[in-house]
Amino acid sequence: MPPPPPPRTEIGQTTRDVLRMQAEGTHAGPRLPILGDQAAASYARYLKSFEHEIPEFLKTSVKKDVSGTN
């Protein structure tokens, strides 16, 4: 006799579970340091991101394929 199928989850339940785990911090891994050149390059990219204003609207938009075929 085959095993019973797994119980069906409500749509969005997995996302809610992941967000709950993230907020609780119960499944967090250990902190990993970023050392030397990688840290400096990362921080430089972060600072450079402030050089450009965030546009209120984008000039182009993403077209949605509602037919179900990609």
mmCIF file of N, CA, C and O in Angstrom:
data_model
loop_
_atom_site.group_PDB
_atom_site.id
_atom_site.type_symbol
_atom_site.label_atom_id
_atom_site.label_comp_id
_atom_site.label_asym_id
_atom_site.label_seq_id
_atom_site.Cartn_x
_atom_site.Cartn_y
_atom_site.Cartn_z
ATOM 1 N N MET A 1 0.855 -1.174 0.000
ATOM 2 C CA MET A 1 0.000 0.000 0.000
ATOM 3 C C MET A 1 0.906 1.245 0.000
ATOM 4 O O MET A 1 1.799 1.364 0.822
ATOM 5 N N PRO A 2 0.688 2.202 -0.939
ATOM 6 C CA PRO A 2 1.547 3.398 -0.986
ATOM 7 C C PRO A 2 1.300 4.306 0.224
ATOM 8 O O PRO A 2 0.199 4.305 0.791
ATOM 9 N N PRO A 3 2.332 5.064 0.596
ATOM 10 C CA PRO A 3 2.139 5.979 1.738
ATOM 11 C C PRO A 3 1.128 7.067 1.385
ATOM 12 O O PRO A 3 0.968 7.426 0.220
ATOM 13 N N PRO A 4 0.433 7.575 2.384
ATOM 14 C CA PRO A 4 -0.557 8.629 2.103
ATOM 15 C C PRO A 4 0.152 9.904 1.631
ATOM 16 O O PRO A 4 1.296 10.170 1.990
ATOM 17 N N PRO A 5 -0.527 10.681 0.795
ATOM 18 C CA PRO A 5 0.088 11.930 0.324
ATOM 19 C C PRO A 5 0.266 12.899 1.492
ATOM 20 O O PRO A 5 -0.466 12.841 2.486
ATOM 21 N N PRO A 6 1.274 13.780 1.382
ATOM 22 C CA PRO A 6 1.467 14.758 2.458
ATOM 23 C C PRO A 6 0.260 15.689 2.555
ATOM 24 O O PRO A 6 -0.450 15.907 1.576
ATOM 25 N N PRO A 7 -0.001 16.227 3.731
ATOM 26 C CA PRO A 7 -1.160 17.121 3.864
ATOM 27 C C PRO A 7 -0.972 18.377 3.014
ATOM 28 O O PRO A 7 0.132 18.871 2.843
ATOM 29 N N ARG A 8 -2.050 18.837 2.458
ATOM 30 C CA ARG A 8 -2.004 20.042 1.627
ATOM 31 C C ARG A 8 -1.877 21.265 2.524
ATOM 32 O O ARG A 8 -2.504 21.340 3.568
ATOM 33 N N THR A 9 -1.063 22.198 2.107
ATOM 34 C CA THR A 9 -0.905 23.422 2.882
ATOM 35 C C THR A 9 -1.704 24.539 2.224
ATOM 36 O O THR A 9 -1.945 24.532 1.023
ATOM 37 N N GLU A 10 -2.096 25.465 3.026
ATOM 38 C CA GLU A 10 -2.820 26.629 2.544
ATOM 39 C C GLU A 10 -1.868 27.462 1.696
ATOM 40 O O GLU A 10 -0.678 27.545 1.981
ATOM 41 N N ILE A 11 -2.366 28.076 0.644
ATOM 42 C CA ILE A 11 -1.526 28.909 -0.208
ATOM 43 C C ILE A 11 -0.927 30.033 0.626
ATOM 44 O O ILE A 11 -1.633 30.717 1.362
ATOM 45 N N GLY A 12 0.391 30.173 0.538
ATOM 46 C CA GLY A 12 1.090 31.218 1.272
ATOM 47 C C GLY A 12 1.589 30.770 2.635
ATOM 48 O O GLY A 12 2.317 31.500 3.297
ATOM 49 N N GLN A 13 1.219 29.565 3.067
ATOM 50 C CA GLN A 13 1.619 29.109 4.400
ATOM 51 C C GLN A 13 3.131 28.952 4.500
ATOM 52 O O GLN A 13 3.727 29.307 5.508
ATOM 53 N N THR A 14 3.777 28.446 3.459
ATOM 54 C CA THR A 14 5.228 28.279 3.482
ATOM 55 C C THR A 14 5.915 29.630 3.640
ATOM 56 O O THR A 14 6.851 29.774 4.429
ATOM 57 N N THR A 15 5.421 30.626 2.920
ATOM 58 C CA THR A 15 5.998 31.970 3.025
ATOM 59 C C THR A 15 5.825 32.518 4.434
ATOM 60 O O THR A 15 6.763 33.066 5.009
ATOM 61 N N ARG A 16 4.644 32.346 5.001
ATOM 62 C CA ARG A 16 4.415 32.821 6.375
ATOM 63 C C ARG A 16 5.329 32.095 7.355
ATOM 64 O O ARG A 16 5.878 32.699 8.277
ATOM 65 N N ASP A 17 5.535 30.789 7.150
ATOM 66 C CA ASP A 17 6.421 30.029 8.029
ATOM 67 C C ASP A 17 7.863 30.530 7.939
ATOM 68 O O ASP A 17 8.548 30.682 8.953
ATOM 69 N N VAL A 18 8.325 30.784 6.724
ATOM 70 C CA VAL A 18 9.695 31.273 6.541
ATOM 71 C C VAL A 18 9.859 32.656 7.173
ATOM 72 O O VAL A 18 10.852 32.925 7.858
ATOM 73 N N LEU A 19 8.895 33.532 6.987
ATOM 74 C CA LEU A 19 8.977 34.871 7.578
ATOM 75 C C LEU A 19 8.942 34.802 9.098
ATOM 76 O O LEU A 19 9.651 35.540 9.784
ATOM 77 N N ARG A 20 8.145 33.876 9.648
ATOM 78 C CA ARG A 20 8.098 33.702 11.102
ATOM 79 C C ARG A 20 9.444 33.218 11.628
ATOM 80 O O ARG A 20 9.969 33.747 12.606
ATOM 81 N N MET A 21 10.039 32.226 10.951
ATOM 82 C CA MET A 21 11.350 31.723 11.376
ATOM 83 C C MET A 21 12.400 32.826 11.301
ATOM 84 O O MET A 21 13.265 32.938 12.160
ATOM 85 N N GLN A 22 12.313 33.655 10.252
ATOM 86 C CA GLN A 22 13.259 34.749 10.089
ATOM 87 C C GLN A 22 13.116 35.747 11.231
ATOM 88 O O GLN A 22 14.112 36.194 11.799
ATOM 89 N N ALA A 23 11.888 36.078 11.584
ATOM 90 C CA ALA A 23 11.650 37.051 12.654
ATOM 91 C C ALA A 23 12.085 36.501 14.004
ATOM 92 O O ALA A 23 12.633 37.230 14.839
ATOM 93 N N GLU A 24 11.842 35.212 14.230
ATOM 94 C CA GLU A 24 12.212 34.605 15.511
ATOM 95 C C GLU A 24 13.718 34.391 15.637
ATOM 96 O O GLU A 24 14.259 34.384 16.741
ATOM 97 N N GLY A 25 14.384 34.190 14.511
ATOM 98 C CA GLY A 25 15.823 33.948 14.542
ATOM 99 C C GLY A 25 16.197 32.567 15.051
ATOM 100 O O GLY A 25 17.349 32.322 15.404
ATOM 101 N N THR A 26 15.240 31.651 15.079
ATOM 102 C CA THR A 26 15.498 30.321 15.635
ATOM 103 C C THR A 26 16.291 29.417 14.700
ATOM 104 O O THR A 26 16.874 28.433 15.141
ATOM 105 N N HIS A 27 16.329 29.729 13.430
ATOM 106 C CA HIS A 27 17.026 28.881 12.465
ATOM 107 C C HIS A 27 18.230 29.597 11.852
ATOM 108 O O HIS A 27 18.693 29.233 10.780
ATOM 109 N N ALA A 28 18.714 30.600 12.511
ATOM 110 C CA ALA A 28 19.833 31.377 11.980
ATOM 111 C C ALA A 28 21.131 30.596 12.088
ATOM 112 O O ALA A 28 21.365 29.862 13.043
ATOM 113 N N GLY A 29 21.975 30.767 11.110
ATOM 114 C CA GLY A 29 23.303 30.152 11.142
ATOM 115 C C GLY A 29 24.253 31.038 11.921
ATOM 116 O O GLY A 29 23.910 32.140 12.352
ATOM 117 N N PRO A 30 25.476 30.580 12.098
ATOM 118 C CA PRO A 30 26.454 31.389 12.811
ATOM 119 C C PRO A 30 26.858 32.608 11.983
ATOM 120 O O PRO A 30 26.807 32.585 10.752
ATOM 121 N N ARG A 31 27.253 33.663 12.663
ATOM 122 C CA ARG A 31 27.727 34.853 11.952
ATOM 123 C C ARG A 31 29.056 34.544 11.290
ATOM 124 O O ARG A 31 29.919 33.910 11.882
ATOM 125 N N LEU A 32 29.175 34.969 10.048
ATOM 126 C CA LEU A 32 30.412 34.761 9.319
ATOM 127 C C LEU A 32 31.012 36.121 8.992
ATOM 128 O O LEU A 32 30.370 36.948 8.343
ATOM 129 N N PRO A 33 32.222 36.373 9.428
ATOM 130 C CA PRO A 33 32.825 37.680 9.183
ATOM 131 C C PRO A 33 33.245 37.847 7.719
ATOM 132 O O PRO A 33 33.533 36.878 7.029
ATOM 133 N N ILE A 34 33.209 39.075 7.261
ATOM 134 C CA ILE A 34 33.750 39.422 5.948
ATOM 135 C C ILE A 34 35.017 40.215 6.238
ATOM 136 O O ILE A 34 34.972 41.256 6.894
ATOM 137 N N LEU A 35 36.115 39.714 5.776
ATOM 138 C CA LEU A 35 37.395 40.301 6.128
ATOM 139 C C LEU A 35 38.048 41.013 4.950
ATOM 140 O O LEU A 35 37.788 40.712 3.800
ATOM 141 N N GLY A 36 38.911 41.946 5.270
ATOM 142 C CA GLY A 36 39.830 42.568 4.326
ATOM 143 C C GLY A 36 39.216 43.184 3.098
ATOM 144 O O GLY A 36 38.295 43.998 3.170
ATOM 145 N N ASP A 37 39.754 42.762 1.941
ATOM 146 C CA ASP A 37 39.385 43.376 0.662
ATOM 147 C C ASP A 37 37.902 43.227 0.341
ATOM 148 O O ASP A 37 37.281 44.139 -0.200
ATOM 149 N N GLN A 38 37.322 42.072 0.670
ATOM 150 C CA GLN A 38 35.898 41.876 0.378
ATOM 151 C C GLN A 38 35.036 42.843 1.174
ATOM 152 O O GLN A 38 34.061 43.392 0.665
ATOM 153 N N ALA A 39 35.383 43.068 2.423
ATOM 154 C CA ALA A 39 34.621 43.995 3.256
ATOM 155 C C ALA A 39 34.744 45.415 2.718
ATOM 156 O O ALA A 39 33.753 46.149 2.650
ATOM 157 N N ALA A 40 35.946 45.804 2.332
ATOM 158 C CA ALA A 40 36.165 47.152 1.806
ATOM 159 C C ALA A 40 35.396 47.353 0.503
ATOM 160 O O ALA A 40 34.754 48.395 0.295
ATOM 161 N N ALA A 41 35.443 46.353 -0.396
ATOM 162 C CA ALA A 41 34.737 46.463 -1.674
ATOM 163 C C ALA A 41 33.220 46.508 -1.458
ATOM 164 O O ALA A 41 32.512 47.282 -2.108
ATOM 165 N N SER A 42 32.728 45.698 -0.546
ATOM 166 C CA SER A 42 31.299 45.675 -0.254
ATOM 167 C C SER A 42 30.834 47.020 0.289
ATOM 168 O O SER A 42 29.795 47.553 -0.116
ATOM 169 N N TYR A 43 31.594 47.583 1.198
ATOM 170 C CA TYR A 43 31.222 48.867 1.788
ATOM 171 C C TYR A 43 31.306 49.987 0.743
ATOM 172 O O TYR A 43 30.456 50.879 0.711
ATOM 173 N N ALA A 44 32.286 49.915 -0.141
ATOM 174 C CA ALA A 44 32.406 50.920 -1.204
ATOM 175 C C ALA A 44 31.195 50.861 -2.132
ATOM 176 O O ALA A 44 30.661 51.897 -2.540
ATOM 177 N N ARG A 45 30.739 49.646 -2.484
ATOM 178 C CA ARG A 45 29.532 49.516 -3.326
ATOM 179 C C ARG A 45 28.310 50.081 -2.609
ATOM 180 O O ARG A 45 27.455 50.725 -3.207
ATOM 181 N N TYR A 46 28.229 49.820 -1.314
ATOM 182 C CA TYR A 46 27.113 50.341 -0.511
ATOM 183 C C TYR A 46 27.104 51.870 -0.552
ATOM 184 O O TYR A 46 26.063 52.487 -0.794
ATOM 185 N N LEU A 47 28.248 52.490 -0.332
ATOM 186 C CA LEU A 47 28.319 53.949 -0.350
ATOM 187 C C LEU A 47 28.006 54.500 -1.734
ATOM 188 O O LEU A 47 27.328 55.518 -1.866
ATOM 189 N N LYS A 48 28.458 53.830 -2.791
ATOM 190 C CA LYS A 48 28.216 54.288 -4.159
ATOM 191 C C LYS A 48 26.726 54.252 -4.493
ATOM 192 O O LYS A 48 26.252 55.043 -5.303
ATOM 193 N N SER A 49 25.975 53.364 -3.845
ATOM 194 C CA SER A 49 24.541 53.262 -4.139
ATOM 195 C C SER A 49 23.786 54.540 -3.783
ATOM 196 O O SER A 49 22.689 54.770 -4.272
ATOM 197 N N PHE A 50 24.372 55.388 -2.945
ATOM 198 C CA PHE A 50 23.713 56.628 -2.552
ATOM 199 C C PHE A 50 23.977 57.771 -3.535
ATOM 200 O O PHE A 50 23.440 58.861 -3.376
ATOM 201 N N GLU A 51 24.792 57.532 -4.566
ATOM 202 C CA GLU A 51 25.118 58.578 -5.529
ATOM 203 C C GLU A 51 23.973 58.860 -6.498
ATOM 204 O O GLU A 51 23.941 59.894 -7.130
ATOM 205 N N HIS A 52 23.061 57.921 -6.642
ATOM 206 C CA HIS A 52 21.965 58.092 -7.591
ATOM 207 C C HIS A 52 20.637 58.130 -6.839
ATOM 208 O O HIS A 52 20.398 57.348 -5.938
ATOM 209 N N GLU A 53 19.793 59.045 -7.280
ATOM 210 C CA GLU A 53 18.476 59.164 -6.673
ATOM 211 C C GLU A 53 17.609 57.982 -7.082
ATOM 212 O O GLU A 53 17.722 57.466 -8.189
ATOM 213 N N ILE A 54 16.769 57.536 -6.197
ATOM 214 C CA ILE A 54 15.837 56.466 -6.530
ATOM 215 C C ILE A 54 14.681 57.097 -7.299
ATOM 216 O O ILE A 54 14.041 58.016 -6.795
ATOM 217 N N PRO A 55 14.431 56.618 -8.540
ATOM 218 C CA PRO A 55 13.346 57.217 -9.328
ATOM 219 C C PRO A 55 11.984 56.882 -8.725
ATOM 220 O O PRO A 55 11.777 55.793 -8.185
ATOM 221 N N GLU A 56 11.084 57.849 -8.818
ATOM 222 C CA GLU A 56 9.739 57.604 -8.306
ATOM 223 C C GLU A 56 9.020 56.576 -9.163
ATOM 224 O O GLU A 56 8.288 55.740 -8.667
ATOM 225 N N PHE A 57 9.248 56.625 -10.484
ATOM 226 C CA PHE A 57 8.677 55.671 -11.415
ATOM 227 C C PHE A 57 9.757 55.223 -12.378
ATOM 228 O O PHE A 57 10.637 56.007 -12.733
ATOM 229 N N LEU A 58 9.678 53.977 -12.823
ATOM 230 C CA LEU A 58 10.618 53.484 -13.814
ATOM 231 C C LEU A 58 10.106 53.796 -15.205
ATOM 232 O O LEU A 58 8.901 53.882 -15.426
ATOM 233 N N LYS A 59 11.031 53.943 -16.159
ATOM 234 C CA LYS A 59 10.638 54.274 -17.517
ATOM 235 C C LYS A 59 10.061 53.074 -18.257
ATOM 236 O O LYS A 59 9.317 53.221 -19.205
ATOM 237 N N THR A 60 10.430 51.871 -17.849
ATOM 238 C CA THR A 60 9.897 50.676 -18.492
ATOM 239 C C THR A 60 9.219 49.814 -17.439
ATOM 240 O O THR A 60 9.448 49.970 -16.252
ATOM 241 N N SER A 61 8.391 48.923 -17.896
ATOM 242 C CA SER A 61 7.725 48.018 -16.963
ATOM 243 C C SER A 61 7.898 46.585 -17.454
ATOM 244 O O SER A 61 8.200 46.330 -18.619
ATOM 245 N N VAL A 62 7.690 45.644 -16.567
ATOM 246 C CA VAL A 62 7.798 44.236 -16.905
ATOM 247 C C VAL A 62 6.446 43.764 -17.420
ATOM 248 O O VAL A 62 5.418 43.982 -16.790
ATOM 249 N N LYS A 63 6.481 43.099 -18.566
ATOM 250 C CA LYS A 63 5.237 42.580 -19.127
ATOM 251 C C LYS A 63 4.914 41.270 -18.434
ATOM 252 O O LYS A 63 5.775 40.425 -18.236
ATOM 253 N N LYS A 64 3.657 41.096 -18.065
ATOM 254 C CA LYS A 64 3.225 39.871 -17.406
ATOM 255 C C LYS A 64 2.622 38.946 -18.433
ATOM 256 O O LYS A 64 1.792 39.357 -19.239
ATOM 257 N N ASP A 65 3.048 37.686 -18.398
ATOM 258 C CA ASP A 65 2.493 36.671 -19.291
ATOM 259 C C ASP A 65 1.356 35.989 -18.555
ATOM 260 O O ASP A 65 1.583 35.160 -17.682
ATOM 261 N N VAL A 66 0.136 36.358 -18.883
ATOM 262 C CA VAL A 66 -1.022 35.809 -18.180
ATOM 263 C C VAL A 66 -1.554 34.546 -18.821
ATOM 264 O O VAL A 66 -2.463 33.924 -18.301
ATOM 265 N N SER A 67 -0.962 34.137 -19.940
ATOM 266 C CA SER A 67 -1.451 32.952 -20.631
ATOM 267 C C SER A 67 -1.005 31.660 -19.967
ATOM 268 O O SER A 67 -1.527 30.605 -20.259
ATOM 269 N N GLY A 68 0.006 31.734 -19.095
ATOM 270 C CA GLY A 68 0.484 30.552 -18.423
ATOM 271 C C GLY A 68 1.668 29.916 -19.127
ATOM 272 O O GLY A 68 2.284 28.997 -18.626
ATOM 273 N N THR A 69 2.001 30.402 -20.326
ATOM 274 C CA THR A 69 3.190 29.898 -21.036
ATOM 275 C C THR A 69 4.272 30.957 -20.965
ATOM 276 O O THR A 69 4.013 32.142 -21.051
ATOM 277 N N ASN A 70 5.480 30.503 -20.787
ATOM 278 C CA ASN A 70 6.591 31.467 -20.657
ATOM 279 C C ASN A 70 7.178 31.778 -21.956
ATOM 280 O O ASN A 70 7.521 31.695 -22.849
#
